[in-house]
PDB file of C-alpha atoms and ligand atoms in Angstrom:
ATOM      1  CA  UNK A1080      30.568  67.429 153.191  1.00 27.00           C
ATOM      2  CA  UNK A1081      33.055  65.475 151.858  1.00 30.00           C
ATOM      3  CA  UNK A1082      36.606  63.988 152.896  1.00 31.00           C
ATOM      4  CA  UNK A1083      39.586  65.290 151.349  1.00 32.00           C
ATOM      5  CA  UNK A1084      42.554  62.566 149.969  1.00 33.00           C
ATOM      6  CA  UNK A1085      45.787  64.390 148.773  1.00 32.00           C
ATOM      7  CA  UNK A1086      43.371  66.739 146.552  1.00 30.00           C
ATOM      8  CA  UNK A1087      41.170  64.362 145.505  1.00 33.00           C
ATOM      9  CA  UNK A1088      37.808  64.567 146.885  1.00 31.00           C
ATOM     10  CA  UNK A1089      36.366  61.320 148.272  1.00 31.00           C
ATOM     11  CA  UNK A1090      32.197  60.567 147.993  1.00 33.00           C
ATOM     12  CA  UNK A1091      29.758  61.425 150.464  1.00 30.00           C
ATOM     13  CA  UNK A1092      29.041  57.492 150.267  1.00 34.00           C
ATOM     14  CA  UNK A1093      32.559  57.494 151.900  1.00 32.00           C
ATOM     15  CA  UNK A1094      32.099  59.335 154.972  1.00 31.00           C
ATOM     16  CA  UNK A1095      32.083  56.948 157.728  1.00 38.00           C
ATOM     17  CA  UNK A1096      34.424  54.432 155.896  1.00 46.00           C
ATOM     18  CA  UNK A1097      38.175  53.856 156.962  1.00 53.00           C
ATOM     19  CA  UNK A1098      40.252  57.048 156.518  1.00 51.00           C
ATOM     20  CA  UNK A1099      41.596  57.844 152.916  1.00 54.00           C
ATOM     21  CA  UNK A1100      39.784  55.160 151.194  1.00 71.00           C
ATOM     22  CA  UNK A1101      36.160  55.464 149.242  1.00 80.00           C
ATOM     23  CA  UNK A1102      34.404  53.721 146.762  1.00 88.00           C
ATOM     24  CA  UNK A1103      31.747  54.832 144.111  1.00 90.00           C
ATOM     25  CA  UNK A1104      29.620  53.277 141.666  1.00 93.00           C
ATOM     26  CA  UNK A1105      26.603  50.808 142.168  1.00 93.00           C
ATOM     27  CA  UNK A1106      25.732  48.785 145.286  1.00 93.00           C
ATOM     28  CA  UNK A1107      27.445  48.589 148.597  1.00 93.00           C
ATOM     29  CA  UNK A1108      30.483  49.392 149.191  1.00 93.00           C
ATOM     30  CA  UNK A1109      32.704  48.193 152.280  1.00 93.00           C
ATOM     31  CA  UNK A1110      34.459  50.551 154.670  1.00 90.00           C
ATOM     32  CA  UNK A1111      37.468  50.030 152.954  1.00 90.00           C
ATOM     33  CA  UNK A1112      35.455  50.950 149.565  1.00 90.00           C
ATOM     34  CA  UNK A1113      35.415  47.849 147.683  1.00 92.00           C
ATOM     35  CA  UNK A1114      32.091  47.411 145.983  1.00 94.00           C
ATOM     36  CA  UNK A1115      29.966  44.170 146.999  1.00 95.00           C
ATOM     37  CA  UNK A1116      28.426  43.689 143.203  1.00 95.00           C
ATOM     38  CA  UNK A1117      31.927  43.986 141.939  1.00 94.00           C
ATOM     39  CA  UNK A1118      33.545  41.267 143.874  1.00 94.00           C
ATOM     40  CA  UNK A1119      30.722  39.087 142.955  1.00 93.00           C
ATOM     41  CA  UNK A1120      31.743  39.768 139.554  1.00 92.00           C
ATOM     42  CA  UNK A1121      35.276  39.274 139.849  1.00 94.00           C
ATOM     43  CA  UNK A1122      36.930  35.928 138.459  1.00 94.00           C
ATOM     44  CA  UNK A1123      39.566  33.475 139.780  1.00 96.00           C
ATOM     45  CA  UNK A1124      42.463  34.140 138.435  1.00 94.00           C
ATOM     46  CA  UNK A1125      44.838  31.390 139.824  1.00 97.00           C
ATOM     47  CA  UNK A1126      45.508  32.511 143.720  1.00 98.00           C
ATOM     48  CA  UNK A1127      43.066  29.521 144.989  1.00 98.00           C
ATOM     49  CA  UNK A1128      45.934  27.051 143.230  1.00 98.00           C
ATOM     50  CA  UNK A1129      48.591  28.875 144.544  1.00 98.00           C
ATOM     51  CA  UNK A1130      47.459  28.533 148.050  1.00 98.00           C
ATOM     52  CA  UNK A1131      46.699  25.019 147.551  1.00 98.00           C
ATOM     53  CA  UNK A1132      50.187  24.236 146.277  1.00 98.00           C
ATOM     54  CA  UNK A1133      51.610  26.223 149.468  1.00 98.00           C
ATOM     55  CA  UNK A1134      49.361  23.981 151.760  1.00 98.00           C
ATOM     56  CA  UNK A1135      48.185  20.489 152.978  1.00 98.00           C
ATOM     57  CA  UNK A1136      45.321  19.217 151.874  1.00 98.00           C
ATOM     58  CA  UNK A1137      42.535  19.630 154.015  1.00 98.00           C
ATOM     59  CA  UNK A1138      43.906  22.248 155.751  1.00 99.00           C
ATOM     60  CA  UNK A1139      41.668  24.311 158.590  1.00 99.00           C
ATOM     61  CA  UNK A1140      41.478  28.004 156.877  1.00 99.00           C
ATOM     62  CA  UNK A1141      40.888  31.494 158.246  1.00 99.00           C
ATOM     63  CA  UNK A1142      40.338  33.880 155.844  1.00 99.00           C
ATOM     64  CA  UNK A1143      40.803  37.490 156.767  1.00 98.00           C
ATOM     65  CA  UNK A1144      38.602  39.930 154.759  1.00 98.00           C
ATOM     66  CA  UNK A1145      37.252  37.198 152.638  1.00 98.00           C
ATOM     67  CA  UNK A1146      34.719  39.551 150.299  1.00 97.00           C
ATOM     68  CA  UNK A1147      31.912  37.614 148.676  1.00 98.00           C
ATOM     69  CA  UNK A1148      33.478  34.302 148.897  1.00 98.00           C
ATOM     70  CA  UNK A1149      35.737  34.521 145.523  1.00 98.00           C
ATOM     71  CA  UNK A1150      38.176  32.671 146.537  1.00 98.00           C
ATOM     72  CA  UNK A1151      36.463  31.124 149.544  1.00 98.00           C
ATOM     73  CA  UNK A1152      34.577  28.790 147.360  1.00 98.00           C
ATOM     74  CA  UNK A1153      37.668  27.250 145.077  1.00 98.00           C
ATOM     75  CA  UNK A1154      39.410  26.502 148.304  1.00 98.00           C
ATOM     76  CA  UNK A1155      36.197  24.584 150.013  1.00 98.00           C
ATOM     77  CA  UNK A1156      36.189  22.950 146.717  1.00 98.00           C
ATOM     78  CA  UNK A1157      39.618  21.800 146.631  1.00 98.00           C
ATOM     79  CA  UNK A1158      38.892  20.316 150.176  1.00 98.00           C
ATOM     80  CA  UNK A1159      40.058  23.104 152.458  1.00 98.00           C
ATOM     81  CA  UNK A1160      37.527  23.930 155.672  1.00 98.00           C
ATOM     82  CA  UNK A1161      37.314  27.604 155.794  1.00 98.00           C
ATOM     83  CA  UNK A1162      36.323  30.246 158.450  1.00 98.00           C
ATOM     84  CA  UNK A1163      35.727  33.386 156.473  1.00 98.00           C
ATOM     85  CA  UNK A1164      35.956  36.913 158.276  1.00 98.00           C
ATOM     86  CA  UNK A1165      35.170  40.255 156.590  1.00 98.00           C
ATOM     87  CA  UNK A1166      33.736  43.666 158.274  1.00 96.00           C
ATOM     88  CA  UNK A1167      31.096  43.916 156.173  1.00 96.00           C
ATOM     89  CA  UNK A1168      27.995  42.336 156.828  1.00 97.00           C
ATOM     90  CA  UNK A1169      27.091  42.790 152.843  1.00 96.00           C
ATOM     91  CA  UNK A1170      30.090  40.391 152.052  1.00 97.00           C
ATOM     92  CA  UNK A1171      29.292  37.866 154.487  1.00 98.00           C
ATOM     93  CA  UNK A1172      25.698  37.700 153.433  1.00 97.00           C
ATOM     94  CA  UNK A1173      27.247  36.404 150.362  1.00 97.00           C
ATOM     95  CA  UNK A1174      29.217  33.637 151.200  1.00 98.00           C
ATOM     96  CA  UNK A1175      26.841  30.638 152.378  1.00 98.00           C
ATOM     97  CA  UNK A1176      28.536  27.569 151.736  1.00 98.00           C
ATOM     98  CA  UNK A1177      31.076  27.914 155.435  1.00 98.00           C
ATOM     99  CA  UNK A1178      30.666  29.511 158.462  1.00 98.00           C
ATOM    100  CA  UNK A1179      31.190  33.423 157.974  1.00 98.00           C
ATOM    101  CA  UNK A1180      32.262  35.794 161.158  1.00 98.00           C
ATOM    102  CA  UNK A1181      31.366  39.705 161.049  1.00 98.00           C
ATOM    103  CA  UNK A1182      34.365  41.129 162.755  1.00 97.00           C
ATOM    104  CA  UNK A1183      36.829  43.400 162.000  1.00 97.00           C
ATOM    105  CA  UNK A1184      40.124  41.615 161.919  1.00 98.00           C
ATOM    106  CA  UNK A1185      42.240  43.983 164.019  1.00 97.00           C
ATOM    107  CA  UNK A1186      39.171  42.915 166.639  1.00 97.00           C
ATOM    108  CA  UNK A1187      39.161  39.148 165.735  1.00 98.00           C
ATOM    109  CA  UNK A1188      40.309  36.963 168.883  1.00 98.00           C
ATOM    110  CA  UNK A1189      38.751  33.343 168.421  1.00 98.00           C
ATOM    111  CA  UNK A1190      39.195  30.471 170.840  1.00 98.00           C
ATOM    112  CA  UNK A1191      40.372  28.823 167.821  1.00 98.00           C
ATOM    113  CA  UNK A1192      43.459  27.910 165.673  1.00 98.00           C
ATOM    114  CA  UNK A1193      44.116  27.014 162.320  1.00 99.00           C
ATOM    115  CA  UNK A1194      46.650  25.363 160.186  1.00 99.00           C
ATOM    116  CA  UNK A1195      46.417  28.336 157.578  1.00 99.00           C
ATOM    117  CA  UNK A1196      46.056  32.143 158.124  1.00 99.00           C
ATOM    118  CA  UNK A1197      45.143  33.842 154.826  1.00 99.00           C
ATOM    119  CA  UNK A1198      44.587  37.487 154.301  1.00 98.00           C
ATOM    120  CA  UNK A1199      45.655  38.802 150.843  1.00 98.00           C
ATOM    121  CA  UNK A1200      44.386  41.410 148.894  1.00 96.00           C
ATOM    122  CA  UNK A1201      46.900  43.597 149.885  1.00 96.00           C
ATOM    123  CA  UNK A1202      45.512  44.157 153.342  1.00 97.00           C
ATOM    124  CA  UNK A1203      49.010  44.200 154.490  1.00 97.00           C
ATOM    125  CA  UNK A1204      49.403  47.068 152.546  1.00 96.00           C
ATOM    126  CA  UNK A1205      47.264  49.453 154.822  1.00 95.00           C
ATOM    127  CA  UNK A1206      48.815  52.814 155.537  1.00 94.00           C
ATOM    128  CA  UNK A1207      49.357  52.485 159.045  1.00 93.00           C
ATOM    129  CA  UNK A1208      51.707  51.016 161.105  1.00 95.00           C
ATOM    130  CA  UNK A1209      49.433  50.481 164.294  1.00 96.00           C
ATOM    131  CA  UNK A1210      46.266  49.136 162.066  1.00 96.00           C
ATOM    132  CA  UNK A1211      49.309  46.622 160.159  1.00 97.00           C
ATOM    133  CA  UNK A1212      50.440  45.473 163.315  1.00 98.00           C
ATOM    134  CA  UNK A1213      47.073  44.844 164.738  1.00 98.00           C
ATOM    135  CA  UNK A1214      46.243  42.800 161.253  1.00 98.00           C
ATOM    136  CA  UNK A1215      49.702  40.935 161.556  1.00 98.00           C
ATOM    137  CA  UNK A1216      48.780  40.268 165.688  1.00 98.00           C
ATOM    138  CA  UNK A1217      45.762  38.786 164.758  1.00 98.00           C
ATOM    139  CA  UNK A1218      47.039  36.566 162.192  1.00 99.00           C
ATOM    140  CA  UNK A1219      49.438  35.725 165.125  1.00 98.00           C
ATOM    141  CA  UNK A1220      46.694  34.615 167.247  1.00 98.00           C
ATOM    142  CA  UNK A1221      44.907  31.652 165.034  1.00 98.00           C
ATOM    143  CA  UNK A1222      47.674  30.087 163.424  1.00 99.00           C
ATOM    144  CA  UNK A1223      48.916  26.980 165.058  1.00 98.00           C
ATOM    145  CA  UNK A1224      52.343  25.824 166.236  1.00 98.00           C
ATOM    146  CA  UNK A1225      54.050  25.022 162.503  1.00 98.00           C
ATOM    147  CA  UNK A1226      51.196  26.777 160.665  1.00 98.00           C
ATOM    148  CA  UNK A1227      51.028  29.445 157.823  1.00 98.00           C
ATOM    149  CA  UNK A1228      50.372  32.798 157.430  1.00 99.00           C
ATOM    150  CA  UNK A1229      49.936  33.689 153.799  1.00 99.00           C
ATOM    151  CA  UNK A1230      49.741  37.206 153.056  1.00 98.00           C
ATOM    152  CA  UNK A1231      49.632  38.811 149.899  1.00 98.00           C
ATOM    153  CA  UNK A1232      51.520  42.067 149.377  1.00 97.00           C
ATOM    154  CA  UNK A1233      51.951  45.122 146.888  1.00 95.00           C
ATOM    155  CA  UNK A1234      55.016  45.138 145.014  1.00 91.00           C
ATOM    156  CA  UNK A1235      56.681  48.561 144.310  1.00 87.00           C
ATOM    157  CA  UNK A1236      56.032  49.979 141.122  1.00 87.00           C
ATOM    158  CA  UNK A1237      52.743  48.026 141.168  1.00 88.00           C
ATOM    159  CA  UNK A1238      50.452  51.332 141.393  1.00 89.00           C
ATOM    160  CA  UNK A1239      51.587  53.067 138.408  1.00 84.00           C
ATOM    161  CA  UNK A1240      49.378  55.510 135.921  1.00 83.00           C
ATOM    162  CA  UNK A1241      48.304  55.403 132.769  1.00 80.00           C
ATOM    163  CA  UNK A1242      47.476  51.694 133.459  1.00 91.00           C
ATOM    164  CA  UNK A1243      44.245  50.417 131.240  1.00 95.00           C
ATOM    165  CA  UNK A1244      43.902  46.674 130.735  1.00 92.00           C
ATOM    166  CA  UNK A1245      40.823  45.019 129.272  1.00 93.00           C
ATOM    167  CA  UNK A1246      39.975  41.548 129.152  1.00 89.00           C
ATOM    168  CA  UNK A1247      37.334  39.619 128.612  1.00 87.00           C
ATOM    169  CA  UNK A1248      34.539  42.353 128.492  1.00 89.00           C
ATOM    170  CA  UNK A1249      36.075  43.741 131.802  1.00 94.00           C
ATOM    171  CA  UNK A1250      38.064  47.100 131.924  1.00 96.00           C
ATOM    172  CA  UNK A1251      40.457  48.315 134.685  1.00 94.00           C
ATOM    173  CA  UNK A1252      41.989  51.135 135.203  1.00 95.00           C
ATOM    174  CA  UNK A1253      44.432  53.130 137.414  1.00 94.00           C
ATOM    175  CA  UNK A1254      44.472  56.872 137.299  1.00 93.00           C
ATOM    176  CA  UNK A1255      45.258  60.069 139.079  1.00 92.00           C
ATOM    177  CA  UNK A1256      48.223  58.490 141.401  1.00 93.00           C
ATOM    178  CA  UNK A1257      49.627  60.173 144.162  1.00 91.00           C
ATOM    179  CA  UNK A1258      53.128  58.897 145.105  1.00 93.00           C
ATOM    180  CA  UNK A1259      53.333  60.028 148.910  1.00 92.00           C
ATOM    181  CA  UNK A1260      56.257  60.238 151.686  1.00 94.00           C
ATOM    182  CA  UNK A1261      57.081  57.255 153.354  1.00 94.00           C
ATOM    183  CA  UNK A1262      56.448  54.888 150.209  1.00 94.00           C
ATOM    184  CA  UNK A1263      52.541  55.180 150.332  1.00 93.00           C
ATOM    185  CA  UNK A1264      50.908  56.188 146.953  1.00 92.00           C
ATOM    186  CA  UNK A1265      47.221  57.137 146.460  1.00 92.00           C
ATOM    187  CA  UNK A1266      45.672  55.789 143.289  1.00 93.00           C
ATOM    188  CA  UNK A1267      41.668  55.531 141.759  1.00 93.00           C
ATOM    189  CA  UNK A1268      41.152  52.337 140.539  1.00 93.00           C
ATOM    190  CA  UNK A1269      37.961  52.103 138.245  1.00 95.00           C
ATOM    191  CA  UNK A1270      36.144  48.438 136.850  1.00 95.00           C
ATOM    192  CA  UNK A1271      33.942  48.715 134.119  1.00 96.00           C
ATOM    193  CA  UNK A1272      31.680  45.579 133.934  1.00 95.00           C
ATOM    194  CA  UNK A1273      29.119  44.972 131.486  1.00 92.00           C
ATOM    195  CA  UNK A1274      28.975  48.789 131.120  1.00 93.00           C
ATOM    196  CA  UNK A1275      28.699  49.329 134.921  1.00 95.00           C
ATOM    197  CA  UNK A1276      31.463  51.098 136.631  1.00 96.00           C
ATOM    198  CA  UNK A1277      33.083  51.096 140.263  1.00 96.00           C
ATOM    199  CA  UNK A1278      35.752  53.174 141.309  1.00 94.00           C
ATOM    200  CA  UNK A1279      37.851  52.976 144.682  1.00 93.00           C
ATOM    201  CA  UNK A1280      40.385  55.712 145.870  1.00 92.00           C
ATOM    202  CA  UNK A1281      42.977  53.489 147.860  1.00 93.00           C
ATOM    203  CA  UNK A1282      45.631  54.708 150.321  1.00 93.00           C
ATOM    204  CA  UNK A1283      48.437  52.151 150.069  1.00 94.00           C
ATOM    205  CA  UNK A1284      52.215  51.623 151.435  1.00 95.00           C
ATOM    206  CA  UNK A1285      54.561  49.559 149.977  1.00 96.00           C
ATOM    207  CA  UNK A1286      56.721  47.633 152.679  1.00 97.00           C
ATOM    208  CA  UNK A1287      60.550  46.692 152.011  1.00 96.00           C
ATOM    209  CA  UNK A1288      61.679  43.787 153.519  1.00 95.00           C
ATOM    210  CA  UNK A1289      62.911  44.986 156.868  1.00 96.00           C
ATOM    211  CA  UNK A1290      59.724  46.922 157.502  1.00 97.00           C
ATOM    212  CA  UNK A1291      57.876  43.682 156.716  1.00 97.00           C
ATOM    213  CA  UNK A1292      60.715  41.854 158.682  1.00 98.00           C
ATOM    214  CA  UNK A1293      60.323  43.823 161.656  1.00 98.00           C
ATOM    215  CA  UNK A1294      56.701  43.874 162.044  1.00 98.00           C
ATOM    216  CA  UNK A1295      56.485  40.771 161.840  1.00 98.00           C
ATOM    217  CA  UNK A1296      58.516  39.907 164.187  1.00 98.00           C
ATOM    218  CA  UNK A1297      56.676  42.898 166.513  1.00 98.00           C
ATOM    219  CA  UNK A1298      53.547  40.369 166.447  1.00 98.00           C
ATOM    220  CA  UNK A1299      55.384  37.226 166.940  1.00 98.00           C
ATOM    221  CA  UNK A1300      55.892  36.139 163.615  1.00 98.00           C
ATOM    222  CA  UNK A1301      59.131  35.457 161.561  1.00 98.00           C
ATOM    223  CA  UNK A1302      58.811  35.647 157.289  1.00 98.00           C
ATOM    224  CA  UNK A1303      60.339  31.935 156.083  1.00 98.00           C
ATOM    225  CA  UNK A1304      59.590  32.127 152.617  1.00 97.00           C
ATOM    226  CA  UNK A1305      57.795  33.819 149.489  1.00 97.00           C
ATOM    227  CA  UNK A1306      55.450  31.252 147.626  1.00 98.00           C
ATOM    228  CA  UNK A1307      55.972  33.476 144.627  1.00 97.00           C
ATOM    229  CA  UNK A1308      59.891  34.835 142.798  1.00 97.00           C
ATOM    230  CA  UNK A1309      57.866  38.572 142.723  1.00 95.00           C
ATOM    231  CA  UNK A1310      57.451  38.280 146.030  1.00 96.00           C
ATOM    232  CA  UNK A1311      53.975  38.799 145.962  1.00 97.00           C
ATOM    233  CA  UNK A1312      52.792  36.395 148.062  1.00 98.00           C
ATOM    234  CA  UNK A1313      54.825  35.562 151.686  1.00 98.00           C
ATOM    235  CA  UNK A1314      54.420  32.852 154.527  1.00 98.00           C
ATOM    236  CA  UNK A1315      55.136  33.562 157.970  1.00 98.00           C
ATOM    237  CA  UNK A1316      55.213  31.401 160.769  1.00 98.00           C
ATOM    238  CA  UNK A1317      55.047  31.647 164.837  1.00 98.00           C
ATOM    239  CA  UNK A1318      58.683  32.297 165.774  1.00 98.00           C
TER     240      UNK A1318
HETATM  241  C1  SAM B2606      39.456  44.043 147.963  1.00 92.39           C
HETATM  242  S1  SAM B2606      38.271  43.078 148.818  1.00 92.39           S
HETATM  243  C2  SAM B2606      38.869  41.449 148.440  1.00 92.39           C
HETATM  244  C3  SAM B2606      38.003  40.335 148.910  1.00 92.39           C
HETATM  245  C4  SAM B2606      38.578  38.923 148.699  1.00 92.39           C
HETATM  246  N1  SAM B2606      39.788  38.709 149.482  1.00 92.39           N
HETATM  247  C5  SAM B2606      38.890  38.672 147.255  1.00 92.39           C
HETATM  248  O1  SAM B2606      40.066  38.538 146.900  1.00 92.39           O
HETATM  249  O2  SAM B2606      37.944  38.606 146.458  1.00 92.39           O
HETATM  250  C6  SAM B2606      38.835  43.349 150.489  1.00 92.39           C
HETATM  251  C7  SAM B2606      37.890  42.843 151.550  1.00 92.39           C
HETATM  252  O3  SAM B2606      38.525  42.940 152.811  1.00 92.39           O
HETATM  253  C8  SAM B2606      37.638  43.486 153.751  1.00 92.39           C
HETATM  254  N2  SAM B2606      38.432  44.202 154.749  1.00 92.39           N
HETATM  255  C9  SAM B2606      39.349  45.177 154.521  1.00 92.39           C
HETATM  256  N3  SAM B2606      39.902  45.577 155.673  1.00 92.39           N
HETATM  257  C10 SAM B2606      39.325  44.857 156.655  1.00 92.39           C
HETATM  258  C11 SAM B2606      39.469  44.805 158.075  1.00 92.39           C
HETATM  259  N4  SAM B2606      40.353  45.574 158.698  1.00 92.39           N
HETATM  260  N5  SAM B2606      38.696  43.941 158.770  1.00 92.39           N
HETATM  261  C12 SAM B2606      37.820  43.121 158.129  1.00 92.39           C
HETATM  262  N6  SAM B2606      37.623  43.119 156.799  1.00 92.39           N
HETATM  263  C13 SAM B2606      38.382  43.976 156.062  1.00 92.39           C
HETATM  264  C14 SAM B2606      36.723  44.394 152.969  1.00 92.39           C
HETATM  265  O4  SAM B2606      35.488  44.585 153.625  1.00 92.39           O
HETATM  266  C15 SAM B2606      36.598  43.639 151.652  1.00 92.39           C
HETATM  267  O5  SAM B2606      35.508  42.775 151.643  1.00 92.39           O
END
């Protein structure tokens, strides 16, 4: 049977995976429905130079839901030591250049801290307050006195449709958006790789600065400043 979204029917692949999200097309796909062969696929397109300019050199990494190592590996080369995390074991499998940890993150509690706390992809973004706040605790919990937290966050306006762009031989697109109470939107966002698609139905909510603020602050954090003028991209420190 399948799981309902809004009206859009989700996969039977989905079934099992986190609630309103699903993924489709070749491969594995993660709980949160982001396909394994897709990530491999995906290029750099500036965030490992971003996060280098925000940080010292050499700093001691965790990255939170890390994929296949995309931007794992520029930051090891750059001279960064990373701990990569992700839920999925078929993402982990991938990335064999640092150590890798199975774990969700909401579960994550190392006897460890680290100069740097990165989880961006828009995992901030999650649709639930309680799931948000047990990211943002865990973030909390392995950065260091004076440390970062870099998260990367969704912008509203961000998820709009009709939205094709094509580069390179790649094609994405965003269709058959749902804009939902409380600022959350529902979107399908399809790649099209060397004639291969993926698509993902993703259940999103935009946060405005007090909501961020706040639950930040509800995990012992306090926002000190963006690394980006959109906003994008936000440190946080231990208060
Ligand atoms: C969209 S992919 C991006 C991967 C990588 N950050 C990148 O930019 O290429 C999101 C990744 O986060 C992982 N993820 C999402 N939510 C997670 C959670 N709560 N705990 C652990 N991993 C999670 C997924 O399994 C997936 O590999």
């Amino acid at each position: 049977m399948n799981r309902k979204l809004g009206d859009r029917a989700i996969s039977r692949e989905a079934v099992g995976m986190r609630v309103g999200q699903g993924g489709s097309g070749p491969g594995p796909h993660t709980p949160d429905g982001s396909a394994v062969e897709l990530y491999e696929r995906a290029p750099v397109t500036g965030e490992d130079q971003l996060i280098n300019a925000a940080i010292d050199p050499g700093s001691s990494i965790l990255e939170l839901g890390c994929g296949t190592g995309r931007i794992t590996r520029p930051l090891l080369a750059l001279g960064h030591q990373i701990v990569a995390v992700d839920e999925s074991p078929e993402m982990t499998a991938r990335v064999h250049e640092t150590e890798t940890i199975c774990s969700t993150i909401g579960d994550l509690r190392l006897d460890r801290r680290f100069d740097v706390v990165l989880m961006m992809s828009y995992l901030i973004n999650v649709a639930d307050d309680e799931e948000r706040l047990r990211l943002l605790r865990t973030c909390a919990h392995h950065v260091r006195p004076g440390g970062s937290v870099l998260l990367q966050q969704q912008m509203p306006g961000m998820i709009h449709a009709p939205a094709v762009r094509e580069k390179e031989g790649r094609r994405f697109e965003v269709s058959d958006v749902e804009h939902l109470p409380g600022n959350r939107q529902a979107a399908t966002l399809t790649h099209t790789v060397d004639g291969r698609s993926w698509s993902q139905r993703i259940l999103t909510q935009n946060l405005t600065d007090e909501q961020l603020t706040a639950q930040l602050a509800e995990a012992g954090l306090t926002l000190t400043d963006y690394l980006t003028p959109d906003q994008t991209w936000v440190r946080a420190r231990l208060s």
